[in-house]
Short mmCIF file of C-alpha atoms in Angstrom, two decimals:
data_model
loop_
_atom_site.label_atom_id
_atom_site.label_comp_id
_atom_site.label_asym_id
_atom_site.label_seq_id
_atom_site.Cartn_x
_atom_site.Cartn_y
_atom_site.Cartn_z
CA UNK A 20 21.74 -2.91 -51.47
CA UNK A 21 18.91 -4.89 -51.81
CA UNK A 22 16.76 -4.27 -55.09
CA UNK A 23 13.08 -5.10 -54.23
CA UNK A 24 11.56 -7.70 -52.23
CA UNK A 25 13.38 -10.73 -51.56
CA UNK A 26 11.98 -14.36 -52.72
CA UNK A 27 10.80 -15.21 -49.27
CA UNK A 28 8.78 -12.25 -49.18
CA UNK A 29 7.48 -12.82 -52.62
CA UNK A 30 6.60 -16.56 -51.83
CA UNK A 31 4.13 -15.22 -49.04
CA UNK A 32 3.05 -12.05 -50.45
CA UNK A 33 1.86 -13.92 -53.69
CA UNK A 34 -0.18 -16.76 -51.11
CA UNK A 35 -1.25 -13.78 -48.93
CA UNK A 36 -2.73 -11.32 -52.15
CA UNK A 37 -4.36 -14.65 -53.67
CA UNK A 38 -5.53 -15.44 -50.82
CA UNK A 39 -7.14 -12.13 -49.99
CA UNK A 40 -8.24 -11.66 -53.95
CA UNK A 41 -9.79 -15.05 -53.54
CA UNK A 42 -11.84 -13.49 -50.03
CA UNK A 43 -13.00 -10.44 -51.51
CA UNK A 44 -14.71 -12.30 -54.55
CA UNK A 45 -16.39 -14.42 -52.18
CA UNK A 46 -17.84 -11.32 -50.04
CA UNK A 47 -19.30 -9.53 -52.59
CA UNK A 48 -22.37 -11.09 -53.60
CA UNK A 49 -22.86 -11.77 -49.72
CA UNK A 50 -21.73 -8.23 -49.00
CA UNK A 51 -25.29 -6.93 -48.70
CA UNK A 52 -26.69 -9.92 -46.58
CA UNK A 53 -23.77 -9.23 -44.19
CA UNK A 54 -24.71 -7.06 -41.25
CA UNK A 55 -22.66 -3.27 -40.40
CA UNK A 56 -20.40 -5.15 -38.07
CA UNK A 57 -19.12 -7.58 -39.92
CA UNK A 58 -18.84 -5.57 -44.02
CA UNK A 59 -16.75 -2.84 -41.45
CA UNK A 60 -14.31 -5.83 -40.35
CA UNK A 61 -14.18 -6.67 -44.29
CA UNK A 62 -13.82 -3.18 -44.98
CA UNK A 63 -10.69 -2.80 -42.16
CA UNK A 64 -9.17 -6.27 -44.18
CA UNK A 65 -9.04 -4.91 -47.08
CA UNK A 66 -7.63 -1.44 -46.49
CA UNK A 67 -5.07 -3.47 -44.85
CA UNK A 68 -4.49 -5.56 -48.28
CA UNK A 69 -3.68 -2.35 -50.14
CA UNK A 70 -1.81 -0.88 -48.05
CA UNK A 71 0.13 -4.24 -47.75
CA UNK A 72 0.48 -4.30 -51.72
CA UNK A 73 1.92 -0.82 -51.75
CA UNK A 74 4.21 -1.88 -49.27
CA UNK A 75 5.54 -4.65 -51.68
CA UNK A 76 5.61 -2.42 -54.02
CA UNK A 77 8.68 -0.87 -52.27
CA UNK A 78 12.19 -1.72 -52.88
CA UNK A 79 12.81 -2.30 -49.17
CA UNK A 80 9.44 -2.29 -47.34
CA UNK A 81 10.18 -1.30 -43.62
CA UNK A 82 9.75 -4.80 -41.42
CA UNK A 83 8.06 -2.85 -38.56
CA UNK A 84 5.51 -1.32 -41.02
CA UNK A 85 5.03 -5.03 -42.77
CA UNK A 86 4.31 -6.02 -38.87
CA UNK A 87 1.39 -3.80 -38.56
CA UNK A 88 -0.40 -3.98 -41.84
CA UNK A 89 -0.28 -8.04 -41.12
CA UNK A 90 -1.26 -7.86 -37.43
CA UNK A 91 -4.50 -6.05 -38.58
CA UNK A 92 -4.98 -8.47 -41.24
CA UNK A 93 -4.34 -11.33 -38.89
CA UNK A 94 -6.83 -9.17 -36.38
CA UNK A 95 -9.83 -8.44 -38.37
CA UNK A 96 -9.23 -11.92 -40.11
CA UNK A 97 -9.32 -13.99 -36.68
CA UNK A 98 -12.65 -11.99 -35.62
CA UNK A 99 -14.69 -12.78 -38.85
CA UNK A 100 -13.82 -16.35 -38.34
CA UNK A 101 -15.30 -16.39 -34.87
CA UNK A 102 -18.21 -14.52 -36.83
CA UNK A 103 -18.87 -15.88 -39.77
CA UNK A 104 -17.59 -19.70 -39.57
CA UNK A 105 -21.06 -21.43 -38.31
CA UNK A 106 -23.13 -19.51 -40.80
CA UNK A 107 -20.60 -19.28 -44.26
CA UNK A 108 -18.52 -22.02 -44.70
CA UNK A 109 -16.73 -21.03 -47.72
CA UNK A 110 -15.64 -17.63 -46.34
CA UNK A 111 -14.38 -19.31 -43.15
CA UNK A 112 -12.48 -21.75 -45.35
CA UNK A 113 -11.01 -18.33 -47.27
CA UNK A 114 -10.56 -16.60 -44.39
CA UNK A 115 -8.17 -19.58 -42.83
CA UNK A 116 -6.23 -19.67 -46.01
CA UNK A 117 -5.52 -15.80 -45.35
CA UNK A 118 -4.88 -16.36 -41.34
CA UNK A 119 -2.45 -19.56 -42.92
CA UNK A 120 -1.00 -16.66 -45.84
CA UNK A 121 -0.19 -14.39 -42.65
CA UNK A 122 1.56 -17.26 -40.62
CA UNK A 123 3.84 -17.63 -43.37
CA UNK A 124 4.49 -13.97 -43.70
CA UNK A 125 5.75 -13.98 -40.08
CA UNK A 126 7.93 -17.03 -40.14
CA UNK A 127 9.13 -16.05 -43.63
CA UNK A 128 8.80 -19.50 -45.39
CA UNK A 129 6.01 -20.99 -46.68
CA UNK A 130 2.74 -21.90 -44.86
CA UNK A 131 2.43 -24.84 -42.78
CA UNK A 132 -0.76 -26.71 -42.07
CA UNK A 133 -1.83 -24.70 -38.86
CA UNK A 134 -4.21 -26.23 -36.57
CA UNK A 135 -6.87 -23.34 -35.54
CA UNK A 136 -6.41 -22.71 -31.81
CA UNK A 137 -10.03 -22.03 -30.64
CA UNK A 138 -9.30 -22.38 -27.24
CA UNK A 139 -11.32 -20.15 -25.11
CA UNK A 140 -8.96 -17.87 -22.49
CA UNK A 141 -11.30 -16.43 -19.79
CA UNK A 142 -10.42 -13.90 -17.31
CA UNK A 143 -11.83 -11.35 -14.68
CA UNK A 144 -12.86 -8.48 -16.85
CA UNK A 145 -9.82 -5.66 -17.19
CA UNK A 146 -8.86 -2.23 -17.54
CA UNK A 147 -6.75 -2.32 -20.87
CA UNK A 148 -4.82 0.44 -22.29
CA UNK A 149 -4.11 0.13 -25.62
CA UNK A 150 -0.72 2.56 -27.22
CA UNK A 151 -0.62 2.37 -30.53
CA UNK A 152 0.44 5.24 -33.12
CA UNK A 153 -2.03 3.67 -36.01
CA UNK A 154 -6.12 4.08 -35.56
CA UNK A 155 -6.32 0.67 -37.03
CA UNK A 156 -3.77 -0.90 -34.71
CA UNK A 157 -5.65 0.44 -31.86
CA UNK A 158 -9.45 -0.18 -33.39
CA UNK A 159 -8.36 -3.60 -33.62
CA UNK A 160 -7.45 -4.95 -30.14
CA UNK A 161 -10.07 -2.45 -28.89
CA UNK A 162 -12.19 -4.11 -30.93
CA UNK A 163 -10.89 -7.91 -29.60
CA UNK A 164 -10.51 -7.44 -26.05
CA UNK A 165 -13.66 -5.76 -25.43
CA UNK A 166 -15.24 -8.95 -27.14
CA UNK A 167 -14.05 -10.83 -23.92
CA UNK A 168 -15.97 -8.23 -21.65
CA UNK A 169 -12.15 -5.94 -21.08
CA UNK A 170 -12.73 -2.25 -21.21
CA UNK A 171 -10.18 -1.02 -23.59
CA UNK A 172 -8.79 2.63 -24.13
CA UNK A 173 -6.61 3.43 -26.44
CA UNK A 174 -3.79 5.86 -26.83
CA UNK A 175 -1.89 7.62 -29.66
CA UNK A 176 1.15 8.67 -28.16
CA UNK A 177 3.43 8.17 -24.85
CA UNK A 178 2.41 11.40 -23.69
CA UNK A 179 -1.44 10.15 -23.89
CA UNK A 180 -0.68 7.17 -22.58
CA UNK A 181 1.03 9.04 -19.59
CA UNK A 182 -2.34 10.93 -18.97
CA UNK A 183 -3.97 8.46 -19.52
CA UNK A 184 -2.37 6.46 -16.54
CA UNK A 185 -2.69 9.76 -14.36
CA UNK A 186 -6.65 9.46 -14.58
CA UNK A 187 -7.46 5.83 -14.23
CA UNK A 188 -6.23 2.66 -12.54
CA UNK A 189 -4.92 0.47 -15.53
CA UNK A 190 -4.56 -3.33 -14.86
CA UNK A 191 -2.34 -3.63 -18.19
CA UNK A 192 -0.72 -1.56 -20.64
CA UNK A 193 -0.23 -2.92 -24.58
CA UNK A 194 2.65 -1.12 -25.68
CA UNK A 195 3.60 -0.14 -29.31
CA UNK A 196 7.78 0.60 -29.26
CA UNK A 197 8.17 2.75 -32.33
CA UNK A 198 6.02 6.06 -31.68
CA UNK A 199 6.95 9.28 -33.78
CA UNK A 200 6.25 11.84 -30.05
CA UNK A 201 7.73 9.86 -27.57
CA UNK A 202 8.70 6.19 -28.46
CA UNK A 203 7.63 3.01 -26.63
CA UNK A 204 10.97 2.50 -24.20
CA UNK A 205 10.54 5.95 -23.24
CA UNK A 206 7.22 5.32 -21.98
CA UNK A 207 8.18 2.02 -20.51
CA UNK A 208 10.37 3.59 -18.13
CA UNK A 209 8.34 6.33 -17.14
CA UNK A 210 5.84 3.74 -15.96
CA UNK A 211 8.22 1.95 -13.95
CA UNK A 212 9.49 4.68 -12.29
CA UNK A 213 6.45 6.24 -10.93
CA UNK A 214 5.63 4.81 -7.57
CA UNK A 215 1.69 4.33 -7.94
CA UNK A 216 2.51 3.08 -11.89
CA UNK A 217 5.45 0.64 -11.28
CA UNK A 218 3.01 -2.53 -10.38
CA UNK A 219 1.01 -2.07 -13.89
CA UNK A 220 2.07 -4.85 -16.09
CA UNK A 221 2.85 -3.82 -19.30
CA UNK A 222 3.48 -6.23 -22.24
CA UNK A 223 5.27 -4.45 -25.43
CA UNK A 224 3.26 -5.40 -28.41
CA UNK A 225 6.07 -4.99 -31.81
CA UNK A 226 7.02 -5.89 -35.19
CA UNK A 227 10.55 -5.27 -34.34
CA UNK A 228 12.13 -8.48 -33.21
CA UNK A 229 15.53 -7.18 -32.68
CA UNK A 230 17.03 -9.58 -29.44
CA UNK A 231 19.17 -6.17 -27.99
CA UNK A 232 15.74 -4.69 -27.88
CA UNK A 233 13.60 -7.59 -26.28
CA UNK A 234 16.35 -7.73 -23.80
CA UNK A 235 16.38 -3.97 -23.11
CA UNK A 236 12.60 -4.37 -22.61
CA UNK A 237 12.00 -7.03 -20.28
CA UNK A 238 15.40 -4.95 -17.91
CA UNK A 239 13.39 -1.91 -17.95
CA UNK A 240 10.55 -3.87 -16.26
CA UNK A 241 8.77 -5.13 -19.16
CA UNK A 242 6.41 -7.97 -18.12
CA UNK A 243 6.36 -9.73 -21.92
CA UNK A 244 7.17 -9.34 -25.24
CA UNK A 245 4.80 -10.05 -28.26
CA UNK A 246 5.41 -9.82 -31.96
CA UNK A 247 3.13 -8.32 -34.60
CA UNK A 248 1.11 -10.21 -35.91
CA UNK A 249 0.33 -11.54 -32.26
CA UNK A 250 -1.29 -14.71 -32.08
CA UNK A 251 -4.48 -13.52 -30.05
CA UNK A 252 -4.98 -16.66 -27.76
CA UNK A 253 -1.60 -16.33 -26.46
CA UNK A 254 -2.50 -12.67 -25.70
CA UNK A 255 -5.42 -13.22 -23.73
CA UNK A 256 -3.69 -15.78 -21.97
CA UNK A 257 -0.77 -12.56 -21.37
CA UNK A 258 -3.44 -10.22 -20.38
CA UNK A 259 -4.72 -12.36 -17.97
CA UNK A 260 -2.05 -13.01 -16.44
CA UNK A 261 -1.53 -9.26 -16.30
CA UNK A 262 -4.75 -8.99 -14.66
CA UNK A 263 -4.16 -11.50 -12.23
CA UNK A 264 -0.62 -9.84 -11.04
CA UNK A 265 -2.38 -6.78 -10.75
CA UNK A 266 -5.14 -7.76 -8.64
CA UNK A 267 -2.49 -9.49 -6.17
CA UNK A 268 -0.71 -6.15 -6.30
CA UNK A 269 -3.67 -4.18 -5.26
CA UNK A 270 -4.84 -6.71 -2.67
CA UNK A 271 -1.36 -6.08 -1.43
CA UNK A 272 -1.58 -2.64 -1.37
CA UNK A 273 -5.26 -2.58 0.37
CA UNK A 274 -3.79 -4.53 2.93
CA UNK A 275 -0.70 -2.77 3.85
CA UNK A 276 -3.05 0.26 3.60
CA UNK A 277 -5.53 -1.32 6.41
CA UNK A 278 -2.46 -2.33 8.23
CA UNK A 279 -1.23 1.47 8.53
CA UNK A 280 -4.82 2.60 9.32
CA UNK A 281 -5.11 -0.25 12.48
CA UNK A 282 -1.55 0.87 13.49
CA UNK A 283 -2.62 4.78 13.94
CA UNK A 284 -5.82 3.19 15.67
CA UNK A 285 -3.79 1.19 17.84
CA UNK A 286 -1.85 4.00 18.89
CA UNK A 287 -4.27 6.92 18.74
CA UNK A 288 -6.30 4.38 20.99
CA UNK A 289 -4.37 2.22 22.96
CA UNK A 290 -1.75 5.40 23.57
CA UNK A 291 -4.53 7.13 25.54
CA UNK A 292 -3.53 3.74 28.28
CA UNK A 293 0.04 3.14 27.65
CA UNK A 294 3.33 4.88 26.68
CA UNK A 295 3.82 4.68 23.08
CA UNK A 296 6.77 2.83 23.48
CA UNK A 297 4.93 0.16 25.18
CA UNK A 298 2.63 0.03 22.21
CA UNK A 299 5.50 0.80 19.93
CA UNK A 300 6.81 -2.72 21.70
CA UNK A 301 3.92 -4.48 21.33
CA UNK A 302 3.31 -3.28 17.51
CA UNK A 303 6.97 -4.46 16.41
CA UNK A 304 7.38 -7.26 18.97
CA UNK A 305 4.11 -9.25 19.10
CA UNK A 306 5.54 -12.24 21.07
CA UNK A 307 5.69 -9.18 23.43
CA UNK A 308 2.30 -10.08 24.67
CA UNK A 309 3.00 -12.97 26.47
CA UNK A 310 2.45 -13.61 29.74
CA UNK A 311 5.48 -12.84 31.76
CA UNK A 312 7.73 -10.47 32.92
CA UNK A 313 11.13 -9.60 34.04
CA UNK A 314 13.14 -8.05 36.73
CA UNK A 315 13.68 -4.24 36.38
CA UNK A 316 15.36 -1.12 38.40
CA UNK A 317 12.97 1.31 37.79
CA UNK A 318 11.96 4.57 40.08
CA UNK A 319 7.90 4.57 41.07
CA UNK A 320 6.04 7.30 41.29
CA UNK A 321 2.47 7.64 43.27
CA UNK A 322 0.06 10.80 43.28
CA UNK A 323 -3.64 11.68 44.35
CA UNK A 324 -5.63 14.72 45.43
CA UNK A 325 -5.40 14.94 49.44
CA UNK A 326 -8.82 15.14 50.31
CA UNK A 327 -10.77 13.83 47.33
CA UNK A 328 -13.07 11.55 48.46
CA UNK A 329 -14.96 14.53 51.07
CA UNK A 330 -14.37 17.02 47.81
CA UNK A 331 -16.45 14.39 45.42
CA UNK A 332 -19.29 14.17 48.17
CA UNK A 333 -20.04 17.95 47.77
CA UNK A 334 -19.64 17.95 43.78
CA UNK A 335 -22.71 17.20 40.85
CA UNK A 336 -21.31 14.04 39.24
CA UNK A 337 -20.65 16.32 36.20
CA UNK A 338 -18.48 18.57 38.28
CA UNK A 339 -16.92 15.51 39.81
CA UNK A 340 -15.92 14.46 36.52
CA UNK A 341 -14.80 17.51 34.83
CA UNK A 342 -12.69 18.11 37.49
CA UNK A 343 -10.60 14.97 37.67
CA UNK A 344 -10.38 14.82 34.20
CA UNK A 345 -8.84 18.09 34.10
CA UNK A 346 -6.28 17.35 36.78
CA UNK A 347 -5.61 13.64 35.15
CA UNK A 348 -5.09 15.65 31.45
CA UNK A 349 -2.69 17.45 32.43
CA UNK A 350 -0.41 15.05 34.80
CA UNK A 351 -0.75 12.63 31.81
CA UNK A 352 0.58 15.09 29.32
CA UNK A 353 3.51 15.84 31.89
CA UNK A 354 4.13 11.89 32.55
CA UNK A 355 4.24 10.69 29.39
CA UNK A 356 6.84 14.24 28.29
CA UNK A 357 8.91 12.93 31.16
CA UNK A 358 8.77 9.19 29.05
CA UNK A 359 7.30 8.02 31.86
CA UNK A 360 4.94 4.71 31.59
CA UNK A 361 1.55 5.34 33.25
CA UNK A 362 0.63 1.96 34.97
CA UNK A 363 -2.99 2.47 36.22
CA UNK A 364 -5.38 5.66 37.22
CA UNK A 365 -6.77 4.44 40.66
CA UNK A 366 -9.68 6.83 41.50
CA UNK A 367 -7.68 10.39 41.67
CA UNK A 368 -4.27 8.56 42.03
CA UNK A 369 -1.85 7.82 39.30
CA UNK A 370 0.60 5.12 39.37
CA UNK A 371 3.52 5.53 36.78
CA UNK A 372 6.64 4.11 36.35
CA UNK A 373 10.04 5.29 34.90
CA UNK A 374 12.54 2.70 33.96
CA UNK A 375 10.43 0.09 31.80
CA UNK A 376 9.46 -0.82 29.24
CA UNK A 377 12.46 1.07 28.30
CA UNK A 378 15.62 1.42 30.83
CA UNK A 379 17.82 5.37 30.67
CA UNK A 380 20.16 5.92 32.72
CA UNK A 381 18.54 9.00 34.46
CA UNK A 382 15.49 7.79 35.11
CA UNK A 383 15.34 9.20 38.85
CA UNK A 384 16.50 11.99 37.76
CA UNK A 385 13.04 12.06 35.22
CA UNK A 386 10.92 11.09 37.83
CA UNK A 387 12.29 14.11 40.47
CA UNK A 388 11.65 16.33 37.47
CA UNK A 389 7.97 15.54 36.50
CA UNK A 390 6.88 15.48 40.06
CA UNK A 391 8.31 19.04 40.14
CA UNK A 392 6.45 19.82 36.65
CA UNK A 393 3.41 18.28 38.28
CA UNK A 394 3.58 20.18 40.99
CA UNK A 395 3.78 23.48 39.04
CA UNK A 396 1.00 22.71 36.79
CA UNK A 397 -1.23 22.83 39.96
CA UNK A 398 -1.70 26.51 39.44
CA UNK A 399 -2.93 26.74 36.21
CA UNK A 400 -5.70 23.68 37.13
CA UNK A 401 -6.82 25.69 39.84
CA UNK A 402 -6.93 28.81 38.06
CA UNK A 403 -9.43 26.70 35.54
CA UNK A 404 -11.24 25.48 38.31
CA UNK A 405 -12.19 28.53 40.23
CA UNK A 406 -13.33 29.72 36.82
CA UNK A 407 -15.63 27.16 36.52
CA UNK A 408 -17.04 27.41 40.11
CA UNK A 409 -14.72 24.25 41.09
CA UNK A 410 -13.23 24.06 44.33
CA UNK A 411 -9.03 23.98 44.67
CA UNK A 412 -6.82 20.97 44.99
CA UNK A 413 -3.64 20.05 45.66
CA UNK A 414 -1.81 16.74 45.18
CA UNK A 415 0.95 14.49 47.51
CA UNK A 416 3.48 12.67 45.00
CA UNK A 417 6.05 9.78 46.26
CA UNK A 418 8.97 8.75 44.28
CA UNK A 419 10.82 5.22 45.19
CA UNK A 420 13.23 3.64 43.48
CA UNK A 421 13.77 -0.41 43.37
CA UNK A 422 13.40 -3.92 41.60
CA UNK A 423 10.65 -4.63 40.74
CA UNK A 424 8.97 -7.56 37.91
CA UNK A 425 7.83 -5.50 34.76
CA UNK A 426 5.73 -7.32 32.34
CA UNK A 427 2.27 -8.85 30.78
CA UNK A 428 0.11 -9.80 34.07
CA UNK A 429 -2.94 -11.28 34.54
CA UNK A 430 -5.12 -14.26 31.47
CA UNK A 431 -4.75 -15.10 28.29
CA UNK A 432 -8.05 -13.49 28.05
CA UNK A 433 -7.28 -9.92 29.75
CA UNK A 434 -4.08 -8.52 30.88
CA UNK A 435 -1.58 -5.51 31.21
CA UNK A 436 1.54 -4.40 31.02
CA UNK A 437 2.25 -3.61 34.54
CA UNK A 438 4.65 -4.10 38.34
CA UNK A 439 4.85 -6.06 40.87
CA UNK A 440 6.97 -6.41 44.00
CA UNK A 441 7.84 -4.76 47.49
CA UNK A 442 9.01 -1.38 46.06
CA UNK A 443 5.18 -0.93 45.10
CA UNK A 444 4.07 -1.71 47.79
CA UNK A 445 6.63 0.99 50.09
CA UNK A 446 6.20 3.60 47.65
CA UNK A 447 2.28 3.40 48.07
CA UNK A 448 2.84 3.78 51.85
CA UNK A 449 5.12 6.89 50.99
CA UNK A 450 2.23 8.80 49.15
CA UNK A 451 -0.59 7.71 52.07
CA UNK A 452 1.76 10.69 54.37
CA UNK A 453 2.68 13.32 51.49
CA UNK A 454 0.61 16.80 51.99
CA UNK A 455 -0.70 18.69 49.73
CA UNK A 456 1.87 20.37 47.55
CA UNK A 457 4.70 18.14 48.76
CA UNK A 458 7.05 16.04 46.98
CA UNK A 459 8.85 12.74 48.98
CA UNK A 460 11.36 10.80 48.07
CA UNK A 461 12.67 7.71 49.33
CA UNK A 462 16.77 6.91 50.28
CA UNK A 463 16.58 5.00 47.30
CA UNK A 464 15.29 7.31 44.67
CA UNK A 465 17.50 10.29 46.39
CA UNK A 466 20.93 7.84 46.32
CA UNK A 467 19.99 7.11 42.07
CA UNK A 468 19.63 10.72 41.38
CA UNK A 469 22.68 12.19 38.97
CA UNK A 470 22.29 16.10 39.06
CA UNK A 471 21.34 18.45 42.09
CA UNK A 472 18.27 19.32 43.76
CA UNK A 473 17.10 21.25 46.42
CA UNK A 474 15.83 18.91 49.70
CA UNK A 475 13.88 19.75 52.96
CA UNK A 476 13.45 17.87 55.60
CA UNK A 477 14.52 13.94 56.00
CA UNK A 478 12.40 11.81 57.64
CA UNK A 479 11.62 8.49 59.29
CA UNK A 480 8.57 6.48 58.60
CA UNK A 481 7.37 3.63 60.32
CA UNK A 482 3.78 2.37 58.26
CA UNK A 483 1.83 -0.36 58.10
CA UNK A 484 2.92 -3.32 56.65
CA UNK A 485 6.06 -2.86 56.57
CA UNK A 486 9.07 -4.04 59.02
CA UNK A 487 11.88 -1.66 58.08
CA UNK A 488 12.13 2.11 58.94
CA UNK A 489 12.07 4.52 55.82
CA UNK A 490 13.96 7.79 54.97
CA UNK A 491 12.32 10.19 53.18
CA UNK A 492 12.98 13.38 51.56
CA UNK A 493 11.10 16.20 51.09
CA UNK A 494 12.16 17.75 47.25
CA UNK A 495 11.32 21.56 46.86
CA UNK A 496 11.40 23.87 43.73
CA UNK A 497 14.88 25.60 44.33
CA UNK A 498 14.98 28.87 44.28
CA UNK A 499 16.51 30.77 40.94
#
């Protein structure tokens, strides 16, 4: 059992109280020429003398308490230097015996000749949170760091710290480990788990320099470790690194945030044109707007109002436009529920295709079904329209099935997603002979369909443009 202080101890302890005796006869006749600043830095030094001397006074003084009373000696010591050394030479020259006494008392062996670091560490100005269980602990960095323009708060506890981190945006965290409520490892890995907490850098401030627990701290995210008494230069030079991290961090995080908010414009915006999965494609697969295309089997469908252009001529341009919105609103809504991919509005047609960007297997079968939908929806639109004074409508829709190039057409400055080839072209022709109310269907689109429907009529077309003759079939709502 050890029986008072050992001689190590005793070496420095003796330099350090000499050393301090030797300060405190050399303030007092300048004590009143001093101003309130500076005698309450003397006064914090020498509150942290006695309670260093009844520390030695113990037969085992606690290391971790030894730690603190020299870190706020070291503290208050290193800021009256930077005060005092231009104007009082012989209580800088006392005070760098002390800072020397206190290097000793770390290392354990005598003092070396220490060269004065008076490097200056500048940084972007900080956030700091300070957690420290003793007032004079936390007085004292507050006291430092906001000398180098930081904003420093200070904490008591882990479960003020905690709070503390719930109100504000910290860029670092100085963390005491031994804390009578809840200690600093604790608190350490309550930070790190909390999603909007786990980028704050904290650096554990301690006079425990136990390696299992310096290991444990930097595994449970710990970003450095310093020992009491820290050396202040080389915790600026911590903190701003700390700063720096967490700037990239929220830069980061700002980013990724404008990224999600252009993505949900994109598609709020861009989805009123396309599918979303063509915009889904083009958000995950940027090469994806390239010029180019390639072939696809895909089943085209063509609608318009019979008779719009002669409607329009009797309509206000208001009417005109309510109207057709109306009718496009709702055959959108049924499209795109159908999955299929709306190429182009053409007046009072709509051109859409099922089959691309993305290939099913019953995409006829799709296309049959929304025309029928589309179809049925008629009623309610005229319903609206005769309650707003609007004349009825009705609407042809073709259906053909065939290859056809899907892909990015048209500059590098402008161009769309859209189709090309014959079966465009025949399923236009299709729609120019649909009546009102009626649903046709080429051989093609009739031979790719999987379940059952109810047909009318076949018939054969011979139109413009086109050599061959085409079968049609006329699809009706079956019966229940």
């Amino acid at each position: 059992m050890t029986t008072g202080p050992s001689q190590s101890t005793t070496l420095w302890s003796d330099l350090l109280l000499r050393a301090m005796a030797e300060l405190r006869e050399l303030y007092l006749p300048l004590e009143s020429h001093l101003d309130d600043g500076v005698r309450d830095d003397f006064s914090h030094l020498f509150e942290g003398s006695a309670r260093l001397d009844a520390l030695l006074q113990q037969e085992s003084p606690d290391r971790h308490d030894l730690m603190n009373v020299l870190s706020a000696i070291r503290g208050y010591g290193e800021m009256l230097r930077e005060d005092l050394a231009a104007e009082h030479t012989e209580l800088d020259a006392a005070l760098t015996r002390l800072l020397k006494a206190t290097q000793a008392a770390n290392s354990g062996d005598a003092p070396e000749p220490a060269s004065q670091d008076h490097r200056n560490i500048t940084s972007e100005p900080g956030f700091i949170l300070a957690v420290d269980d003793l007032q004079e602990n936390r007085e004292l960095v507050a006291r430092y760091l906001s000398r180098s323009g930081h904003i420093v708060v200070t904490a008591a506890g882990g479960e003020e710290a905690l709070r503390t981190l719930n109100q504000a945006d910290v860029d670092v965290v100085l963390l005491d480990l031994v804390m009578p409520d809840m200690d600093g490892r604790e608190v350490l890995r309550r930070i790190k788990e909390h999603p909007e907490w786990r980028a704050t850098p904290v650096i554990v401030i301690s006079g425990s320099q136990d390696m299992e627990g310096i290991i444990e701290c930097i595994e449970a995210g710990a970003d450095d470790y310093l020992f009491k008494p820290f050396n202040p230069v080389l915790l600026q030079a911590r903190i701003k690194a700390g700063i720096e991290r967490k700037r990239w961090h929220d830069r980061e995080e700002l980013y990724r945030q404008q990224l999600e908010r252009n993505e949900k414009f994109i598609r709020a915006t861009f989805g009123r044109y396309l599918s979303d999965e063509i915009v889904t494609d083009i958000l995950e697969r940027p090469e994806g707007l390239e010029l180019g295309g390639d072939l696809r089997r895909v089943t085209i469908m063509m609608s318009d109002i019979r008779g719009f252009t002669s409607l329009s001529e009797q309509l206000a341009p208001a009417q005109v436009v309510t109207l057709i919105n109306r009718y496009l609103g709702a055959m959108t809504d049924i499209i795109m529920a159908h999955q299929g991919t709306i190429d182009e509005f053409i007046g009072d047609a709509i051109l859409a295709v099922f089959g691309a960007p993305m290939r099913r297997d019953d995409d006829a079968d799709r296309a049959v079904q929304c025309a029928l939908e589309m179809q049925a929806a008629m009623e309610e639109i005229n319903r609206l329209n005769r309650e707003d004074g609007l004349p009825e409508i009705s609407t042809g829709i073709a259906l053909n099935t065939g290859d056809v190039i899907a892909g990015n057409i048209g500059s590098e400055r402008r161009s769309k997603y859209g189709f090309v080839g014959h079966p465009m072209n025949v399923t236009s022709r299709i729609e120019d002979v649909t009546a009102g109310g009626e649903i046709l269907i080429a051989d093609s689109t009739l031979e790719s369909l999987k379940g059952d429907y109810c047909t009318g009529e076949c018939r054969e077309l011979k139109v413009k443009g086109i050599d061959e003759l085409l079968q049609v079939h006329q699809i009706l709502e079956c019966a229940p």
